[in-house]
């Protein structure tokens, strides 16, 4: 059923105003009027309305005008809408309760031992707080499709319906995204990758995964098992059963622990370490060539331990990529490292939740 | 501005009813009532309304019920909404004016000589008829992004703003899609690939392209230069400047003309022809491994001359694909040939136009 038009219009405007403040922080009514292309009285009515419902507050902030008068800023009330975010790794679990406006209201972290089930640990770490949140999102490394982890090198899972398991453990619904996609959303919304139309985030953990987001939104099929692009047909045996996978060729499982040592050794003139880094960079560049040809991103971020690898092997990565990508696809492509570092996936999980919240409001 | 709710609701229902008839053909009011989950009187009012506006007609058709009485069928009036579709190849141009319900109202075809500009030829072949169509869509082989052909092996274009050129030549707006994506839309909507959630269509012309559609809809970045996946690092020189591209390794430019001869020769025991086919199948399977890993389709269709190649080399294609794709991604993957053959891209271009028409109605 369609709602009466005035109600529907006001609902859309409310969502737009909250999203604007959530994304860009406290602003004057004048700035909101301009950003949302609404008139001043509409903004005034919406702000009053949202202040009454407890979502907004108006505060006297620092002067931003030339006259030097203090100006009144409209700001989110963080507690009015909260999203629970967790990031699962094989050896660690992190939880954040994020409020409207992006403020982290609570946060905790716990180590996982071999044999711990991360899903049960989620129930413990969130300690019932996830139940009060408007949305809850879990990020984990692997190939994720609609709540199911189809394959995860790091967690050792195949076809696990994690959304159902999380719901059973915590008594509430969860969205599930892969770590790389979550980090891409995080860098787009809270980092400095906002200009990227198609952003490919590469994550180096105990496996190599990638996530593709378009204009900051996760995509069906945007969760990519980067580590299982075959770069050397008939090459080294991989744990997945194939041969010559990027992960196997780069010895990713041990590399995650010794990337710093290799970089240090190479810097001190160790030719074997230098050679190993160069070859890994070339393998990565070649795998990226295929992914870029198939998906056409305009920005690639090297995250997790791939950040260190890229910083020490940018030249071989770039030259191998150049040898395997059409000039057109390469010309508009930026290669960079993420600015949120280790925080990206957790923040991106929260932002994935807020995107869903704003969508439902409309 | 939001419309009054009754108007908005009726508009959505009108679009849904027209799309239902367009997609599935003439139906009784009872069948429409069931398919659209609306009540009988709403369907009756909509049908009367749409008959008055000239979009529908009610005809006495063959009996479908057990009682044997002739039943009244609701059907589209094809001329009430038309879409102009063209398919451009290097050596040929085809045009169809398709009416609501999918009937081809006009159709023509012309050969193109070397040096002819296909865009000017579009103005001639459509002869002003495109101007009356509600939407117009052109399909052409290459990497297409928002009206621009970024790269086309077959047409020899790089970064050509074809949408602007078509508009200048014909005086109306055009949507531009790549041939493989158009064919995917065609097979999904008018062929038998409707079950595929993520459909990857491979097109063999004077170059190798691919198109990915999700639930029948073309995707941003779904246009893929399959021929420029590097399958042999440092291999044969390709016209694009890279080495070891699938196109170069498969000798696609001559292969398009002699695939039938090679198949015939192989069938008659020519070991060299058989070997060449097998190697081509392996190269194709390996390139597909990378594309499947990066995009995760559940169905792949082999179109254009890749149809013949696949039919004669299914075993090497499948085994090379199996060696380069995670078991999970392979297990849900169907490999088939298209049923619309050479017609798919032109029909899919028209359906791309109808999808836009129905979207605008809502």
XYZ file of C-alpha atoms in Angstrom:
724
model
C 0.000 0.000 0.000
C 1.268 3.460 -0.897
C 1.188 5.945 1.974
C -0.462 9.358 1.657
C 1.998 11.489 -0.338
C 2.817 14.094 2.319
C 3.725 11.348 4.777
C 5.804 9.501 2.179
C 7.630 12.660 1.139
C 8.381 13.611 4.722
C 9.654 10.103 5.441
C 12.064 10.296 2.490
C 13.268 13.720 3.570
C 13.793 12.504 7.142
C 15.938 9.616 5.868
C 17.917 11.957 3.603
C 18.553 14.427 6.442
C 19.652 11.719 8.890
C 21.914 10.123 6.279
C 23.473 13.495 5.454
C 24.301 14.140 9.124
C 25.442 10.555 9.655
C 27.823 10.735 6.715
C 29.107 14.289 6.975
C 28.825 15.230 10.651
C 27.168 18.194 12.428
C 26.062 21.017 10.131
C 24.140 24.287 10.237
C 20.572 24.393 8.981
C 21.840 26.562 6.130
C 24.348 23.889 5.066
C 21.618 21.223 5.247
C 19.295 23.385 3.167
C 21.933 23.571 0.463
C 23.067 19.939 0.614
C 19.556 18.476 0.463
C 18.138 21.047 -1.965
C 15.143 21.631 0.292
C 13.847 24.974 1.439
C 14.687 26.450 4.825
C 11.259 25.987 6.335
C 11.158 22.302 5.340
C 14.567 21.760 6.952
C 13.349 23.613 10.029
C 10.241 21.472 10.333
C 12.198 18.251 9.795
C 14.844 19.237 12.353
C 12.210 20.095 14.953
C 10.416 16.857 14.239
C 13.598 14.758 14.482
C 14.672 16.564 17.642
C 11.319 15.655 19.217
C 11.732 12.004 18.206
C 15.176 12.060 19.831
C 17.283 11.587 16.677
C 18.797 15.078 16.499
C 20.014 17.780 18.808
C 20.945 21.366 18.073
C 24.119 22.635 19.673
C 26.021 25.894 19.636
C 29.251 25.104 17.892
C 32.355 26.935 16.751
C 31.806 29.813 14.381
C 32.160 28.918 10.730
C 31.057 32.266 9.230
C 33.180 35.337 8.652
C 31.165 37.417 11.119
C 32.528 35.299 13.941
C 29.188 34.647 15.584
C 28.742 31.170 17.097
C 26.465 29.156 14.828
C 23.910 26.526 15.767
C 24.785 23.069 14.530
C 22.414 20.199 13.926
C 23.912 16.905 15.094
C 22.880 13.252 15.405
C 22.004 11.712 18.764
C 24.219 8.616 18.525
C 22.115 6.453 20.864
C 18.932 6.981 18.852
C 19.930 4.454 16.182
C 22.644 1.884 16.816
C 24.186 -0.829 14.662
C 26.065 -3.834 16.036
C 29.137 -4.787 14.014
C 31.477 -7.714 14.486
C 34.577 -8.704 12.587
C 35.555 -12.344 12.731
C 39.066 -13.622 12.042
C 40.458 -17.066 12.782
C 42.330 -15.785 15.829
C 40.334 -12.738 16.894
C 36.855 -11.321 17.257
C 36.006 -7.643 17.476
C 32.740 -5.980 18.327
C 31.596 -2.379 18.029
C 28.270 -0.783 18.778
C 28.142 2.207 16.452
C 25.684 5.069 16.888
C 24.024 7.349 14.364
C 26.704 9.759 13.186
C 29.402 7.102 13.311
C 30.385 7.358 16.976
C 31.640 4.097 18.469
C 29.583 3.689 21.648
C 31.039 0.414 22.822
C 33.854 -1.739 21.667
C 35.559 -4.932 22.670
C 37.889 -7.537 21.332
C 38.703 -11.105 22.211
C 41.286 -13.612 21.097
C 40.060 -16.913 19.643
C 41.880 -20.155 20.208
C 42.042 -22.967 17.677
C 38.808 -24.889 18.010
C 36.719 -21.965 19.302
C 33.649 -21.441 17.184
C 33.592 -17.744 16.283
C 29.789 -17.799 16.005
C 29.332 -18.820 19.661
C 31.917 -16.204 20.611
C 29.804 -13.528 18.911
C 26.967 -14.208 21.363
C 29.388 -13.784 24.263
C 31.137 -10.634 23.065
C 27.946 -8.803 22.109
C 26.451 -9.813 25.458
C 22.867 -9.053 24.473
C 23.733 -5.588 23.212
C 23.224 -6.681 19.606
C 19.571 -7.267 20.422
C 18.913 -3.564 21.010
C 20.666 -2.490 17.831
C 18.516 -1.629 14.812
C 20.744 -3.675 12.518
C 23.572 -6.172 13.045
C 26.294 -7.029 10.560
C 29.106 -9.588 10.736
C 32.206 -9.415 8.529
C 34.346 -12.495 7.954
C 37.001 -13.559 5.436
C 35.781 -15.738 2.573
C 33.354 -16.070 -0.281
C 30.032 -14.872 1.084
C 26.702 -15.067 -0.717
C 23.419 -14.192 0.950
C 24.280 -15.144 4.495
C 26.261 -18.228 3.577
C 30.044 -18.557 3.643
C 30.614 -20.666 0.541
C 34.350 -20.977 1.080
C 36.773 -19.556 3.616
C 40.440 -20.487 3.616
C 40.984 -18.674 6.910
C 38.049 -20.146 8.830
C 38.123 -23.527 7.108
C 34.409 -23.329 6.289
C 32.611 -24.577 3.195
C 28.923 -23.749 2.646
C 28.183 -22.696 6.200
C 24.903 -20.814 6.677
C 26.433 -18.313 9.079
C 23.415 -16.001 9.090
C 21.252 -18.816 10.462
C 23.910 -19.866 12.985
C 24.352 -16.279 14.220
C 20.606 -15.885 14.587
C 20.369 -19.134 16.569
C 23.251 -18.039 18.822
C 22.125 -14.471 19.474
C 18.373 -14.438 18.898
C 18.452 -11.763 16.240
C 18.963 -11.409 12.474
C 22.399 -10.691 11.045
C 23.665 -9.502 7.691
C 26.849 -11.280 6.646
C 29.519 -9.666 4.463
C 33.038 -10.698 3.622
C 35.903 -8.813 5.272
C 37.214 -7.343 2.016
C 33.796 -6.017 0.979
C 33.208 -4.596 4.455
C 36.601 -2.883 4.359
C 35.778 -1.456 0.919
C 32.524 -0.004 2.287
C 34.460 1.373 5.268
C 37.129 3.052 3.129
C 34.481 4.487 0.811
C 32.303 5.909 3.574
C 34.776 6.692 6.384
C 38.167 6.650 4.634
C 39.216 8.593 1.550
C 38.077 6.346 -1.286
C 34.818 8.213 -1.769
C 35.751 9.244 -5.312
C 35.995 5.619 -6.465
C 33.005 4.527 -8.521
C 34.078 0.883 -8.561
C 36.342 0.076 -5.667
C 38.188 -3.236 -5.372
C 39.587 -3.948 -1.903
C 42.158 -6.714 -1.522
C 42.507 -8.324 1.882
C 45.497 -10.358 2.993
C 44.709 -12.507 6.013
C 45.229 -16.259 6.259
C 43.885 -16.305 2.709
C 43.547 -13.692 0.006
C 40.101 -12.290 -0.654
C 38.724 -9.299 -2.510
C 35.531 -7.267 -2.401
C 34.035 -5.081 -5.110
C 31.709 -2.204 -4.173
C 29.987 0.134 -6.606
C 29.408 3.651 -5.284
C 30.008 2.387 -1.777
C 27.431 -0.407 -1.969
C 28.234 -4.101 -1.751
C 27.244 -6.084 -4.817
C 25.761 -9.496 -5.379
C 28.801 -11.511 -6.430
C 31.208 -8.786 -5.301
C 32.858 -11.219 -2.869
C 35.883 -12.647 -4.702
C 38.272 -15.471 -3.794
C 41.365 -13.644 -5.032
C 43.663 -16.310 -3.595
C 42.212 -18.921 -5.932
C 42.869 -17.181 -9.217
C 45.203 -19.647 -10.934
C 48.393 -17.796 -11.859
C 50.534 -20.826 -12.650
C 48.649 -23.625 -14.433
C 49.920 -26.942 -13.104
C 51.869 -25.112 -10.381
C 52.045 -25.726 -6.631
C 49.317 -27.716 -4.966
C 46.830 -25.553 -3.065
C 44.813 -26.582 0.000
C 41.638 -26.115 -2.081
C 42.608 -28.967 -4.390
C 43.605 -26.851 -7.398
C 47.169 -26.189 -8.561
C 48.905 -22.855 -9.077
C 46.445 -20.717 -7.091
C 47.774 -17.276 -6.153
C 47.672 -18.289 -2.463
C 49.741 -21.401 -3.090
C 52.247 -19.616 -5.310
C 52.666 -16.786 -2.787
C 52.866 -19.186 0.166
C 50.259 -16.973 1.750
C 49.784 -19.037 4.857
C 53.313 -18.509 6.131
C 53.787 -15.225 4.363
C 51.215 -13.509 6.552
C 53.569 -14.015 9.475
C 56.849 -13.233 7.810
C 56.108 -10.385 5.438
C 57.837 -7.896 7.742
C 60.902 -10.093 8.094
C 61.123 -10.532 4.335
C 60.861 -6.779 3.792
C 63.497 -6.091 6.423
C 65.831 -8.749 5.010
C 65.329 -7.442 1.475
C 66.087 -3.926 2.682
C 69.331 -5.205 4.188
C 70.383 -6.694 0.874
C 69.151 -10.306 1.188
C 68.865 -11.279 -2.500
C 66.686 -14.347 -1.824
C 64.169 -12.309 0.180
C 64.157 -9.621 -2.479
C 63.562 -12.202 -5.177
C 60.763 -13.801 -3.244
C 59.027 -10.452 -2.758
C 59.429 -9.586 -6.435
C 57.955 -12.914 -7.559
C 55.050 -12.542 -5.136
C 54.409 -9.043 -6.495
C 54.383 -10.367 -10.043
C 51.998 -13.190 -9.169
C 49.685 -10.736 -7.434
C 49.833 -8.338 -10.414
C 48.952 -11.125 -12.825
C 45.995 -12.344 -10.748
C 44.821 -8.735 -10.554
C 45.039 -8.461 -14.348
C 42.381 -11.149 -14.685
C 40.181 -9.656 -11.945
C 40.463 -6.155 -13.433
C 39.603 -7.462 -16.912
C 36.553 -9.254 -15.527
C 35.292 -6.473 -13.240
C 36.728 -3.081 -14.382
C 37.388 -1.217 -11.093
C 38.750 2.350 -11.014
C 40.523 1.977 -7.679
C 42.310 -0.908 -5.951
C 43.226 -0.825 -2.266
C 45.801 -3.238 -0.832
C 44.693 -4.182 2.676
C 45.729 -6.567 5.464
C 49.257 -7.848 4.911
C 48.933 -7.138 1.182
C 49.512 -3.509 2.228
C 53.088 -4.301 3.289
C 53.617 -6.471 0.234
C 52.410 -3.731 -2.091
C 54.510 -1.041 -0.395
C 57.653 -3.107 -0.934
C 56.771 -4.472 -4.402
C 54.734 -1.768 -6.138
C 56.942 -1.874 -9.235
C 56.585 -5.618 -10.015
C 52.855 -5.516 -9.120
C 52.316 -2.630 -11.521
C 54.387 -4.083 -14.333
C 52.695 -7.521 -14.116
C 49.314 -5.779 -14.041
C 50.326 -3.710 -17.081
C 51.202 -6.890 -18.956
C 47.795 -8.441 -18.308
C 45.301 -5.553 -18.522
C 43.990 -3.604 -21.514
C 45.395 -0.050 -21.643
C 41.863 1.334 -21.358
C 41.158 -0.486 -18.092
C 44.560 0.487 -16.717
C 44.447 4.173 -17.626
C 41.677 5.020 -15.176
C 42.935 2.719 -12.412
C 44.433 3.999 -9.143
C 46.414 1.652 -6.885
C 46.630 2.693 -3.220
C 46.710 1.506 0.364
C 43.733 1.943 2.716
C 43.735 4.738 5.304
C 41.630 3.015 7.987
C 44.028 0.089 8.189
C 42.848 -2.637 10.493
C 39.672 -0.687 11.393
C 38.178 -0.652 7.908
C 36.258 -3.929 7.998
C 34.626 -3.284 11.383
C 33.646 0.282 10.421
C 32.456 -0.952 7.020
C 30.314 -3.641 8.645
C 28.633 -0.899 10.702
C 28.149 1.285 7.615
C 26.635 -1.674 5.763
C 24.101 -1.789 8.594
C 23.385 1.943 8.435
C 22.905 1.742 4.648
C 20.213 -0.884 5.273
C 18.637 1.257 8.013
C 18.384 4.320 5.739
C 17.030 2.164 2.886
C 14.261 0.859 5.128
C 13.348 4.376 6.254
C 12.572 5.466 2.689
C 6.689 15.378 -5.799
C 4.952 12.157 -4.855
C 1.703 11.558 -6.697
C -1.572 10.965 -4.861
C -1.401 7.357 -3.623
C -4.295 5.919 -5.634
C -2.767 7.260 -8.836
C 0.663 5.956 -7.904
C -0.642 2.536 -6.977
C -2.652 2.277 -10.181
C 0.383 3.325 -12.207
C 2.494 0.566 -10.631
C -0.225 -1.997 -11.224
C -0.566 -0.903 -14.861
C 3.180 -1.366 -15.374
C 3.091 -4.785 -13.690
C 0.144 -5.939 -15.799
C 1.712 -4.762 -19.075
C 5.050 -6.364 -18.180
C 3.333 -9.639 -17.289
C 1.579 -9.761 -20.673
C 4.693 -8.617 -22.510
C 6.792 -11.359 -20.942
C 4.349 -14.250 -20.839
C 1.900 -13.624 -23.694
C -1.911 -13.470 -23.802
C -3.658 -14.666 -20.638
C -7.100 -14.877 -19.094
C -8.137 -12.366 -16.443
C -8.113 -15.255 -13.975
C -4.470 -16.067 -14.783
C -3.532 -12.384 -14.419
C -5.339 -12.200 -11.084
C -3.238 -15.086 -9.838
C 0.083 -13.983 -11.336
C -0.129 -10.406 -10.060
C -1.743 -11.237 -6.713
C -4.409 -8.593 -7.236
C -8.120 -9.105 -6.865
C -10.421 -9.739 -9.802
C -12.090 -6.349 -9.768
C -8.749 -4.522 -9.756
C -7.594 -6.574 -12.751
C -10.911 -5.852 -14.467
C -10.591 -2.102 -13.903
C -6.978 -2.081 -15.070
C -7.774 -4.116 -18.187
C -10.659 -1.835 -19.111
C -8.500 1.193 -18.517
C -5.614 -0.172 -20.589
C -7.973 -1.245 -23.367
C -9.312 2.311 -23.513
C -5.777 3.718 -23.705
C -5.089 1.321 -26.586
C -2.496 -0.903 -24.868
C -4.605 -4.042 -24.500
C -7.267 -5.914 -26.373
C -9.444 -8.791 -25.260
C -9.845 -11.642 -27.720
C -11.629 -14.966 -27.713
C -8.882 -17.535 -27.798
C -8.573 -21.317 -27.684
C -10.007 -23.020 -24.685
C -7.579 -23.759 -21.931
C -10.034 -25.014 -19.346
C -11.400 -28.519 -18.964
C -14.951 -27.393 -19.716
C -13.913 -26.681 -23.291
C -15.510 -23.245 -23.411
C -13.567 -20.646 -25.418
C -11.965 -18.266 -22.930
C -11.371 -14.546 -23.276
C -7.694 -13.663 -23.406
C -6.135 -10.336 -22.566
C -3.347 -9.471 -25.031
C -0.978 -6.598 -25.760
C -1.550 -4.234 -28.673
C 1.951 -4.400 -30.165
C 1.832 -0.964 -31.842
C 0.959 0.810 -28.583
C 4.559 0.722 -27.317
C 7.464 0.077 -29.657
C 11.204 -0.221 -29.107
C 13.819 0.219 -31.837
C 16.714 -2.230 -31.623
C 19.829 -2.412 -33.748
C 22.699 -4.847 -33.667
C 25.978 -3.630 -35.110
C 28.726 -5.939 -36.316
C 31.753 -5.005 -38.383
C 30.198 -6.440 -41.533
C 26.475 -6.227 -40.878
C 23.750 -4.110 -39.351
C 20.339 -5.371 -38.281
C 17.305 -3.435 -37.209
C 14.059 -4.523 -35.588
C 11.091 -2.530 -34.415
C 9.607 -4.615 -31.609
C 6.111 -4.056 -30.254
C 4.676 -4.585 -26.781
C 4.349 -8.342 -26.308
C 7.532 -9.023 -28.252
C 6.154 -9.060 -31.794
C 8.676 -7.948 -34.406
C 6.803 -5.289 -36.395
C 9.551 -4.389 -38.822
C 12.924 -5.796 -39.549
C 15.746 -5.175 -41.949
C 19.384 -5.984 -42.408
C 22.210 -4.485 -44.400
C 25.778 -5.489 -45.161
C 28.526 -3.080 -44.153
C 31.663 -2.646 -46.245
C 35.071 -1.863 -44.784
C 35.153 1.860 -44.167
C 31.384 2.262 -43.668
C 30.596 3.914 -40.368
C 27.978 1.745 -38.649
C 26.573 4.760 -36.813
C 25.642 6.581 -40.036
C 24.214 3.323 -41.335
C 21.908 3.153 -38.295
C 20.254 6.421 -39.375
C 19.647 4.945 -42.853
C 18.351 1.531 -41.785
C 15.982 2.884 -39.132
C 14.738 5.474 -41.673
C 13.095 7.705 -39.102
C 11.207 4.811 -37.509
C 13.382 4.906 -34.429
C 12.031 8.383 -33.722
C 8.524 7.049 -33.027
C 9.761 4.277 -30.747
C 9.457 4.799 -26.991
C 13.002 3.561 -26.462
C 15.953 2.754 -28.729
C 18.827 0.410 -27.951
C 21.956 -0.428 -29.928
C 24.038 -3.549 -29.302
C 27.642 -3.755 -30.466
C 30.649 -5.935 -29.677
C 33.133 -4.475 -27.207
C 33.636 -3.036 -23.747
C 30.712 -0.675 -23.238
C 30.289 1.672 -20.270
C 27.521 4.274 -20.103
C 27.112 4.953 -23.818
C 30.811 4.791 -24.619
C 32.603 1.937 -26.363
C 35.865 1.861 -24.418
C 37.420 -0.848 -26.568
C 36.176 -2.942 -29.466
C 38.435 -5.393 -31.266
C 35.787 -6.009 -33.906
C 34.937 -2.378 -34.678
C 38.428 -1.024 -34.059
C 37.105 1.645 -31.692
C 38.688 3.017 -28.528
C 36.740 5.399 -26.271
C 34.067 6.300 -28.795
C 31.006 8.036 -27.348
C 28.595 6.037 -29.481
C 25.475 7.215 -27.630
C 26.268 10.831 -28.576
C 27.128 9.875 -32.173
C 23.900 7.878 -32.555
C 21.882 10.767 -31.169
C 23.551 13.205 -33.583
C 22.901 10.857 -36.512
C 19.283 9.988 -35.724
C 17.953 12.872 -33.612
C 16.975 10.690 -30.665
C 18.513 9.164 -27.520
C 19.945 5.641 -27.576
C 20.950 3.164 -24.924
C 24.141 1.318 -25.831
C 24.877 -2.244 -24.660
C 27.503 -4.725 -25.698
C 26.465 -7.658 -27.888
C 27.207 -10.304 -25.268
C 25.189 -8.529 -22.570
C 22.310 -7.962 -24.997
C 22.373 -11.639 -25.953
C 22.346 -12.582 -22.255
C 19.259 -10.428 -21.691
C 17.667 -11.997 -24.780
C 18.334 -15.570 -23.657
C 17.075 -14.804 -20.148
C 13.850 -13.133 -21.283
C 13.044 -14.859 -24.589
C 15.230 -17.984 -24.536
C 15.401 -20.654 -21.849
C 17.959 -19.191 -19.427
C 15.312 -17.716 -17.164
C 16.388 -19.884 -14.225
C 19.900 -18.385 -14.195
C 20.458 -15.900 -11.411
C 23.836 -14.803 -12.710
C 24.164 -15.493 -16.416
C 27.463 -15.108 -18.263
C 27.109 -15.008 -22.052
C 30.230 -15.497 -24.166
C 30.195 -14.070 -27.667
C 32.593 -15.103 -30.410
C 32.710 -12.545 -33.239
C 35.834 -10.884 -34.577
C 36.846 -10.657 -30.933
C 35.764 -12.469 -27.796
C 33.507 -10.603 -25.409
C 31.318 -11.570 -22.469
C 28.344 -10.071 -20.704
C 27.121 -10.712 -17.163
C 23.465 -10.163 -16.277
C 21.918 -10.631 -12.831
C 18.282 -11.748 -12.878
C 18.051 -10.686 -16.499
C 19.315 -7.159 -15.913
C 22.519 -5.753 -17.370
C 25.035 -4.618 -14.761
C 27.404 -1.724 -14.455
C 30.722 -3.329 -15.378
C 29.042 -6.468 -16.704
C 30.635 -5.906 -20.111
C 33.794 -8.019 -20.170
C 36.665 -8.195 -22.665
C 36.999 -11.974 -22.485
C 39.471 -12.035 -25.371
C 41.980 -10.032 -23.356
C 42.260 -12.311 -20.364
C 45.933 -13.278 -20.477
C 46.146 -17.085 -20.579
C 49.816 -17.361 -21.572
C 52.052 -14.762 -19.881
C 54.680 -13.664 -22.406
C 52.820 -15.546 -25.149
C 51.774 -14.435 -28.636
C 51.555 -10.761 -29.403
C 47.979 -9.460 -29.457
C 46.673 -6.537 -31.514
C 45.888 -4.747 -28.220
C 49.584 -4.538 -27.347
C 49.565 -7.232 -24.631
C 50.994 -10.734 -24.997
C 49.256 -14.063 -24.486
C 45.660 -12.760 -24.617
C 43.025 -15.457 -25.149
C 42.219 -13.923 -28.556
C 45.842 -14.058 -29.681
C 46.377 -17.579 -28.364
C 43.197 -18.841 -30.033
C 43.931 -16.963 -33.285
C 40.393 -15.717 -33.006
C 40.487 -13.435 -35.991
C 40.953 -16.234 -38.502
C 39.281 -18.842 -36.349
C 35.905 -17.154 -36.698
C 35.962 -18.045 -40.383
C 37.409 -21.540 -40.189
C 35.880 -23.060 -37.084
C 33.590 -25.193 -39.228
C 36.464 -26.382 -41.385
C 38.536 -27.258 -38.337
C 35.640 -29.197 -36.821
C 35.041 -31.044 -40.078
C 38.735 -31.830 -40.500
C 39.011 -32.992 -36.890
C 35.970 -35.218 -37.425
C 37.682 -36.776 -40.433
C 40.757 -37.608 -38.387
C 43.004 -34.595 -39.016
C 45.249 -34.727 -35.942
C 46.534 -31.152 -36.333
C 42.994 -29.729 -36.480
C 41.971 -31.850 -33.505
C 44.968 -30.651 -31.539
C 44.277 -27.027 -32.394
C 40.661 -27.358 -31.253
C 41.706 -29.049 -28.038
C 44.270 -26.348 -27.215
C 41.735 -23.620 -27.982
C 39.247 -25.302 -25.675
C 41.837 -25.464 -22.912
C 42.752 -21.795 -23.332
C 39.076 -20.842 -23.241
C 38.478 -22.971 -20.130
C 41.413 -21.370 -18.346
C 40.293 -17.821 -19.172
C 36.826 -18.772 -17.955
C 38.326 -20.027 -14.686
C 39.537 -16.510 -13.908
C 36.264 -14.876 -14.983
C 34.192 -17.364 -12.953
C 36.395 -16.813 -9.875
C 35.987 -13.055 -10.211
C 32.261 -12.975 -10.979
C 30.608 -16.223 -9.765
C 27.968 -16.969 -12.450
C 25.618 -19.961 -12.219
C 25.211 -20.380 -15.973
C 27.524 -19.835 -18.954
C 26.243 -19.718 -22.541
C 28.628 -20.138 -25.470
C 27.428 -17.850 -28.280
C 28.583 -16.717 -31.732
C 31.285 -19.022 -33.089
C 32.175 -20.077 -29.523
C 29.034 -22.222 -29.791
C 30.701 -24.406 -32.447
C 33.972 -24.413 -30.557
C 32.263 -25.494 -27.340
C 30.242 -28.226 -29.047
C 33.425 -29.766 -30.441
C 35.642 -29.169 -27.385
C 33.383 -29.421 -24.345
C 35.693 -31.922 -22.619
C 38.892 -29.778 -22.706
C 36.903 -26.623 -21.863
C 35.389 -28.337 -18.823
C 38.617 -29.900 -17.645
C 40.584 -26.627 -17.944
C 37.771 -24.850 -16.125
C 37.819 -27.524 -13.407
C 41.553 -26.961 -12.945
C 41.133 -23.219 -12.413
C 37.884 -22.828 -10.435
C 37.048 -23.576 -6.812
C 34.804 -26.628 -6.423
C 32.130 -24.459 -4.809
C 31.921 -22.117 -7.807
C 31.942 -25.059 -10.212
C 29.327 -27.168 -8.480
C 26.449 -24.796 -9.210
C 27.620 -23.891 -12.716
C 25.798 -24.980 -15.885
C 27.525 -24.766 -19.293
C 25.215 -24.594 -22.302
C 24.682 -23.139 -25.744
C 22.109 -20.402 -26.400
C 18.756 -21.286 -27.971
C 18.126 -18.002 -29.821
C 21.380 -18.277 -31.745
C 22.100 -15.293 -33.920
C 18.860 -13.579 -32.861
C 19.701 -13.251 -29.175
C 21.512 -9.909 -29.228
C 18.877 -8.112 -31.323
C 16.018 -9.496 -29.194
C 17.962 -8.703 -26.039
C 18.561 -5.120 -27.185
C 14.789 -4.749 -27.591
C 14.150 -6.302 -24.159
C 16.700 -3.930 -22.607
C 14.551 -1.128 -24.021
C 11.313 -2.625 -22.669
C 12.895 -3.031 -19.227
C 13.635 0.716 -19.248
C 10.087 1.484 -20.444
C 8.496 -0.520 -17.599
C 10.883 1.047 -15.066
C 9.846 4.532 -16.155
C 6.155 3.625 -15.880
C 6.493 2.810 -12.189
